[in-house]
């Protein structure tokens, strides 16, 4: 099997939960402390050895493209001021990876966004990372998923055990155990099920290792929940070992994850990530403690 080098990051959703902030900017560009969410995701892909990045973009492509490009005037100004630390932070973004863009056209769902990667990906397996789903760099999930893909030659999804009251927000997996406590075989998937119809509390989160056969499956996947072409529906078919592609396995993630596509979770993510930083954490936590006390909570 050839080593996976390509990562696809869909960032063409309308981000309606964040309007009006996302009117002229994709939600993946919302700052999380001092970097846009998508930069964390690109850094995660690069740390796992995937430095060929394809972003699926919508009408607000420019903000994304500009962020990963050189900005000569800014670099010159920082250089003239001798502000090397800031200069380095600006320059390193444009050297992170080889970043490509393709337009989705109409946002017809995550499955449709992924299908737009077909030409760029070709006949190789590839990773998909959702730009509003952050995985803490201290809890490497993608590397573990790539290892599982190499060992099983199968589609790999990431699963998180969630509170049953939350499962309606995710794709839910029906699973069977394997001899590895951190890996399950996925036998079925349901997109955003009601609590009483969920096959388990295992929620599919935004990291996938897909095989190129998924493109044929996506092509024949009709619109599903919400009238959108759902990646979950295509993965459901892959779970049936379509054309001997090895089925679908789930790596159970027990680390730290931050959802930046939801307002409350976004605020929590900013606080947690800032709280962990040496330059911001001590002051932030001291202030938070006082604030919470002042609210009588
Ligand atoms: P979400 O459902 O979280 O994104 O899709 P959304 O539709 O933009 O969000 P809300 O609910 O309106 O606030 C998950 C991921 O898939 C991408 C999104 O950008 C996000 O990263 N996506 C979704 C696409 O690229 N294209 C689509 O048609 C739909």
Short mmCIF file of C-alpha atoms and ligand atoms in Angstrom, two decimals:
data_model
loop_
_atom_site.label_atom_id
_atom_site.label_comp_id
_atom_site.label_asym_id
_atom_site.label_seq_id
_atom_site.Cartn_x
_atom_site.Cartn_y
_atom_site.Cartn_z
CA UNK A 1 0.00 0.00 0.00
CA UNK A 2 1.29 3.47 -0.81
CA UNK A 3 1.71 5.96 2.02
CA UNK A 4 -1.16 8.43 2.37
CA UNK A 5 -0.08 12.00 1.67
CA UNK A 6 -3.34 13.78 0.83
CA UNK A 7 -5.75 15.45 3.20
CA UNK A 8 -9.07 16.95 2.14
CA UNK A 9 -10.60 19.70 4.27
CA UNK A 10 -14.20 20.58 3.38
CA UNK A 11 -14.84 24.22 4.23
CA UNK A 12 -17.74 25.12 1.98
CA UNK A 13 -20.60 24.83 4.46
CA UNK A 14 -22.84 27.83 5.05
CA UNK A 15 -22.05 27.96 8.77
CA UNK A 16 -25.57 29.11 9.55
CA UNK A 17 -25.17 28.51 13.29
CA UNK A 18 -22.65 31.34 13.39
CA UNK A 19 -24.43 33.99 11.36
CA UNK A 20 -23.81 36.86 10.93
CA UNK A 21 -20.11 36.18 11.73
CA UNK A 22 -20.00 33.73 8.83
CA UNK A 23 -21.76 35.96 6.32
CA UNK A 24 -18.55 36.93 4.54
CA UNK A 25 -16.13 34.41 6.03
CA UNK A 26 -16.20 30.62 6.36
CA UNK A 27 -16.67 29.38 9.92
CA UNK A 28 -13.34 27.55 9.56
CA UNK A 29 -11.68 31.01 9.63
CA UNK A 30 -13.07 31.95 13.06
CA UNK A 31 -10.11 32.67 15.35
CA UNK A 32 -9.43 30.20 18.14
CA UNK A 33 -7.19 32.30 20.42
CA UNK A 34 -4.87 33.67 17.71
CA UNK A 35 -5.16 31.24 14.80
CA UNK A 36 -8.14 30.44 12.58
CA UNK A 37 -9.62 27.03 13.37
CA UNK A 38 -8.55 25.63 10.02
CA UNK A 39 -4.87 26.36 10.72
CA UNK A 40 -4.96 23.95 13.68
CA UNK A 41 -6.43 21.33 11.35
CA UNK A 42 -3.78 21.88 8.67
CA UNK A 43 -1.07 21.65 11.36
CA UNK A 44 -2.60 18.38 12.56
CA UNK A 45 -2.54 16.93 9.03
CA UNK A 46 1.07 18.01 8.52
CA UNK A 47 2.09 16.53 11.89
CA UNK A 48 0.66 13.20 10.70
CA UNK A 49 2.71 13.40 7.48
CA UNK A 50 -0.03 14.71 5.17
CA UNK A 51 1.31 17.80 3.48
CA UNK A 52 -0.77 17.80 0.31
CA UNK A 53 -3.92 19.62 1.38
CA UNK A 54 -7.03 20.14 -0.71
CA UNK A 55 -9.60 22.57 0.66
CA UNK A 56 -13.14 22.36 -0.66
CA UNK A 57 -14.30 25.94 -0.67
CA UNK A 58 -17.45 27.92 -1.22
CA UNK A 59 -18.29 31.51 -2.02
CA UNK A 60 -15.98 32.81 0.73
CA UNK A 61 -12.85 31.19 -0.64
CA UNK A 62 -10.67 34.32 -0.55
CA UNK A 63 -10.26 34.54 3.21
CA UNK A 64 -8.96 30.96 3.26
CA UNK A 65 -6.69 31.35 0.24
CA UNK A 66 -5.22 34.60 1.58
CA UNK A 67 -4.50 33.08 4.97
CA UNK A 68 -2.32 30.33 3.49
CA UNK A 69 -0.62 32.64 0.98
CA UNK A 70 2.30 35.07 1.34
CA UNK A 71 1.42 38.69 2.22
CA UNK A 72 4.45 40.65 1.07
CA UNK A 73 3.45 44.10 2.45
CA UNK A 74 2.83 42.67 5.91
CA UNK A 75 6.08 40.71 5.87
CA UNK A 76 8.03 43.78 4.74
CA UNK A 77 6.49 45.94 7.46
CA UNK A 78 7.27 43.43 10.21
CA UNK A 79 10.78 42.98 8.85
CA UNK A 80 11.36 46.76 8.82
CA UNK A 81 10.18 46.94 12.43
CA UNK A 82 12.47 44.06 13.35
CA UNK A 83 9.52 42.14 14.80
CA UNK A 84 10.95 38.70 14.07
CA UNK A 85 8.58 36.69 16.24
CA UNK A 86 5.46 38.01 14.49
CA UNK A 87 7.16 37.78 11.10
CA UNK A 88 7.91 34.12 11.70
CA UNK A 89 4.31 33.38 12.71
CA UNK A 90 3.05 35.01 9.51
CA UNK A 91 5.57 33.37 7.20
CA UNK A 92 5.29 29.87 8.66
CA UNK A 93 1.59 29.64 7.72
CA UNK A 94 2.40 29.93 4.04
CA UNK A 95 5.12 27.27 4.30
CA UNK A 96 3.07 24.74 6.26
CA UNK A 97 1.89 22.60 3.38
CA UNK A 98 1.07 22.48 -0.28
CA UNK A 99 -2.47 23.90 -0.19
CA UNK A 100 -4.86 23.50 -3.12
CA UNK A 101 -8.45 24.65 -3.54
CA UNK A 102 -11.46 23.39 -5.41
CA UNK A 103 -14.91 24.93 -5.41
CA UNK A 104 -17.92 22.97 -4.32
CA UNK A 105 -20.43 25.09 -6.19
CA UNK A 106 -23.72 24.68 -4.36
CA UNK A 107 -23.24 23.40 -0.80
CA UNK A 108 -25.13 20.13 -1.28
CA UNK A 109 -23.75 18.40 1.77
CA UNK A 110 -20.53 16.95 3.18
CA UNK A 111 -20.71 13.90 0.88
CA UNK A 112 -20.97 16.19 -2.13
CA UNK A 113 -18.06 18.32 -0.86
CA UNK A 114 -15.85 15.21 -0.52
CA UNK A 115 -16.82 14.00 -4.00
CA UNK A 116 -15.32 17.22 -5.39
CA UNK A 117 -11.89 15.91 -4.35
CA UNK A 118 -11.98 13.04 -6.84
CA UNK A 119 -9.74 14.56 -9.50
CA UNK A 120 -7.08 15.71 -7.04
CA UNK A 121 -7.03 12.48 -5.04
CA UNK A 122 -7.04 9.98 -7.92
CA UNK A 123 -6.78 6.29 -6.97
CA UNK A 124 -5.18 6.75 -3.55
CA UNK A 125 -6.60 6.53 -0.06
CA UNK A 126 -6.86 9.92 1.62
CA UNK A 127 -7.79 11.62 4.86
CA UNK A 128 -10.73 13.97 5.41
CA UNK A 129 -10.52 16.46 8.27
CA UNK A 130 -13.41 18.74 9.14
CA UNK A 131 -12.22 22.28 9.66
CA UNK A 132 -14.50 23.04 12.59
CA UNK A 133 -13.56 19.97 14.59
CA UNK A 134 -10.31 20.45 16.53
CA UNK A 135 -8.35 17.55 18.00
CA UNK A 136 -5.83 18.50 20.67
CA UNK A 137 -2.30 18.19 19.32
CA UNK A 138 -1.35 16.33 22.53
CA UNK A 139 -3.77 13.49 21.67
CA UNK A 140 -2.74 12.35 18.19
CA UNK A 141 -5.74 10.68 16.58
CA UNK A 142 -4.93 10.94 12.90
CA UNK A 143 -1.68 9.00 13.18
CA UNK A 144 -3.53 6.21 14.97
CA UNK A 145 -6.16 6.15 12.20
CA UNK A 146 -3.47 6.04 9.49
CA UNK A 147 -1.82 3.09 11.27
CA UNK A 148 -5.17 1.27 11.43
CA UNK A 149 -5.75 1.92 7.75
CA UNK A 150 -2.32 0.53 6.92
CA UNK A 151 -2.95 -2.56 9.05
CA UNK A 152 -6.52 -3.31 7.89
CA UNK A 153 -6.68 -1.78 4.41
CA UNK A 154 -10.18 -0.53 5.31
CA UNK A 155 -12.09 2.74 5.68
CA UNK A 156 -11.43 4.25 9.11
CA UNK A 157 -13.66 6.66 11.03
CA UNK A 158 -13.11 8.34 14.40
CA UNK A 159 -15.65 7.65 17.12
CA UNK A 160 -16.32 9.51 20.33
CA UNK A 161 -18.55 8.21 23.10
CA UNK A 162 -21.08 10.99 23.78
CA UNK A 163 -23.89 11.51 26.22
CA UNK A 164 -27.06 9.85 24.79
CA UNK A 165 -28.74 13.28 24.85
CA UNK A 166 -26.15 14.55 22.37
CA UNK A 167 -26.20 11.72 19.81
CA UNK A 168 -28.87 13.43 17.67
CA UNK A 169 -26.21 15.99 16.71
CA UNK A 170 -23.92 13.39 15.10
CA UNK A 171 -23.77 10.36 12.86
CA UNK A 172 -24.15 7.35 15.17
CA UNK A 173 -22.39 4.03 14.59
CA UNK A 174 -23.60 0.49 15.12
CA UNK A 175 -20.49 -1.42 16.15
CA UNK A 176 -19.02 -4.82 16.96
CA UNK A 177 -15.93 -5.22 19.14
CA UNK A 178 -12.56 -6.31 17.74
CA UNK A 179 -9.70 -7.76 19.75
CA UNK A 180 -8.36 -4.20 20.17
CA UNK A 181 -10.30 -2.25 22.85
CA UNK A 182 -9.71 1.01 20.95
CA UNK A 183 -11.00 -0.29 17.60
CA UNK A 184 -14.51 -1.43 16.63
CA UNK A 185 -15.98 -2.74 13.41
CA UNK A 186 -18.70 -0.44 12.12
CA UNK A 187 -21.70 -2.44 10.90
CA UNK A 188 -24.12 0.45 10.41
CA UNK A 189 -24.40 4.23 10.56
CA UNK A 190 -27.33 6.59 11.06
CA UNK A 191 -27.11 10.36 10.50
CA UNK A 192 -28.37 12.45 13.43
CA UNK A 193 -30.72 9.83 14.95
CA UNK A 194 -33.26 10.56 17.67
CA UNK A 195 -31.92 9.29 21.02
CA UNK A 196 -34.31 6.30 20.99
CA UNK A 197 -33.25 5.24 17.49
CA UNK A 198 -29.50 5.59 17.98
CA UNK A 199 -27.68 2.26 17.56
CA UNK A 200 -25.05 3.30 20.15
CA UNK A 201 -23.50 6.34 21.85
CA UNK A 202 -20.58 6.24 19.44
CA UNK A 203 -20.62 9.50 17.50
CA UNK A 204 -18.69 9.88 14.26
CA UNK A 205 -16.38 12.90 14.58
CA UNK A 206 -14.62 14.85 11.86
CA UNK A 207 -11.69 12.63 10.90
CA UNK A 208 -11.88 9.95 8.21
CA UNK A 209 -9.47 7.80 6.21
CA UNK A 210 -11.26 6.99 2.99
CA UNK A 211 -10.51 4.66 0.12
CA UNK A 212 -10.87 5.93 -3.46
CA UNK A 213 -13.85 3.62 -4.05
CA UNK A 214 -15.86 6.06 -1.91
CA UNK A 215 -16.10 8.36 -4.94
CA UNK A 216 -18.17 5.83 -6.93
CA UNK A 217 -20.35 5.26 -3.89
CA UNK A 218 -20.85 9.02 -3.39
CA UNK A 219 -21.81 9.40 -7.03
CA UNK A 220 -24.79 7.08 -6.54
CA UNK A 221 -25.70 8.33 -3.05
CA UNK A 222 -29.04 10.21 -3.21
CA UNK A 223 -29.73 13.22 -0.99
CA UNK A 224 -30.47 12.05 2.54
CA UNK A 225 -31.15 13.82 5.82
CA UNK A 226 -31.80 17.55 5.29
CA UNK A 227 -31.84 17.03 1.51
CA UNK A 228 -28.01 16.88 1.55
CA UNK A 229 -25.69 14.23 0.11
CA UNK A 230 -24.45 12.71 3.34
CA UNK A 231 -20.99 11.20 3.75
CA UNK A 232 -22.59 9.02 6.44
CA UNK A 233 -24.86 7.38 3.84
CA UNK A 234 -21.89 6.56 1.60
CA UNK A 235 -19.96 5.17 4.59
CA UNK A 236 -22.99 3.03 5.43
CA UNK A 237 -22.58 1.40 2.03
CA UNK A 238 -18.81 1.06 2.52
CA UNK A 239 -19.53 -0.70 5.84
CA UNK A 240 -21.13 -3.46 3.76
CA UNK A 241 -17.65 -4.18 2.31
CA UNK A 242 -18.60 -2.82 -1.11
CA UNK A 243 -16.41 -4.34 -3.88
CA UNK A 244 -14.22 -6.01 -1.26
CA UNK A 245 -12.96 -2.68 0.12
CA UNK A 246 -12.51 -4.07 3.63
CA UNK A 247 -15.48 -2.48 5.41
CA UNK A 248 -15.33 0.33 7.96
CA UNK A 249 -13.55 0.37 11.32
CA UNK A 250 -13.79 2.97 14.05
CA UNK A 251 -10.92 4.20 16.20
CA UNK A 252 -12.38 5.16 19.58
CA UNK A 253 -10.99 8.55 20.54
CA UNK A 254 -10.62 9.26 24.25
CA UNK A 255 -8.70 12.51 23.98
CA UNK A 256 -9.55 16.21 23.88
CA UNK A 257 -11.75 17.51 21.05
CA UNK A 258 -13.21 20.95 20.50
CA UNK A 259 -16.18 21.68 18.24
CA UNK A 260 -15.81 25.17 16.86
CA UNK A 261 -18.93 25.03 14.66
CA UNK A 262 -21.26 25.45 17.62
CA UNK A 263 -21.36 28.73 19.55
CA UNK A 264 -21.13 27.41 23.11
CA UNK A 265 -18.52 24.78 22.25
CA UNK A 266 -16.53 27.40 20.35
CA UNK A 267 -16.38 29.63 23.43
CA UNK A 268 -15.33 26.64 25.54
CA UNK A 269 -12.62 25.75 23.01
CA UNK A 270 -11.14 29.24 23.10
CA UNK A 271 -11.10 29.23 26.92
CA UNK A 272 -9.56 25.76 27.19
CA UNK A 273 -6.87 26.33 24.57
CA UNK A 274 -5.99 29.77 25.96
CA UNK A 275 -6.03 28.35 29.49
CA UNK A 276 -3.39 25.81 28.49
CA UNK A 277 -0.99 28.43 27.13
CA UNK A 278 1.88 29.75 29.19
CA UNK A 279 1.45 33.30 27.87
CA UNK A 280 -2.31 33.54 28.56
CA UNK A 281 -3.33 30.71 30.88
CA UNK A 282 -2.36 32.03 34.33
CA UNK A 283 -4.02 35.43 33.86
CA UNK A 284 -7.09 33.99 32.14
CA UNK A 285 -7.69 31.35 34.80
CA UNK A 286 -7.22 33.83 37.65
CA UNK A 287 -9.69 36.19 35.99
CA UNK A 288 -12.16 33.37 35.25
CA UNK A 289 -12.12 32.20 38.87
CA UNK A 290 -12.96 35.76 40.01
CA UNK A 291 -15.62 36.13 37.34
CA UNK A 292 -17.32 32.86 38.23
CA UNK A 293 -17.25 33.78 41.93
CA UNK A 294 -18.75 37.20 41.15
CA UNK A 295 -21.64 35.48 39.32
CA UNK A 296 -22.29 33.43 42.45
CA UNK A 297 -21.97 30.17 40.47
P1 LIG B 1 -21.72 21.27 9.04
O1 LIG B 1 -23.08 20.75 8.87
O2 LIG B 1 -21.14 21.34 10.40
O3 LIG B 1 -21.52 22.72 8.39
O4 LIG B 1 -20.77 20.48 8.05
P2 LIG B 1 -22.50 23.85 8.01
O5 LIG B 1 -23.64 23.31 7.21
O6 LIG B 1 -21.67 24.91 7.39
O7 LIG B 1 -22.96 24.34 9.45
P3 LIG B 1 -24.29 25.01 10.00
O8 LIG B 1 -25.05 23.88 10.60
O9 LIG B 1 -24.99 25.68 8.85
O10 LIG B 1 -23.83 26.01 11.02
C1 LIG B 1 -19.58 19.81 8.44
C2 LIG B 1 -18.41 20.22 7.56
O11 LIG B 1 -18.68 20.01 6.20
C3 LIG B 1 -18.47 21.18 5.44
C4 LIG B 1 -18.56 22.33 6.43
O12 LIG B 1 -17.80 23.44 5.98
C5 LIG B 1 -18.02 21.70 7.71
O13 LIG B 1 -16.61 21.72 7.75
N1 LIG B 1 -19.51 21.23 4.38
C6 LIG B 1 -20.81 21.01 4.69
C7 LIG B 1 -19.14 21.49 3.09
O14 LIG B 1 -17.94 21.72 2.79
N2 LIG B 1 -20.09 21.54 2.13
C8 LIG B 1 -21.42 21.31 2.40
O15 LIG B 1 -22.24 21.33 1.47
C9 LIG B 1 -21.77 21.05 3.73
#
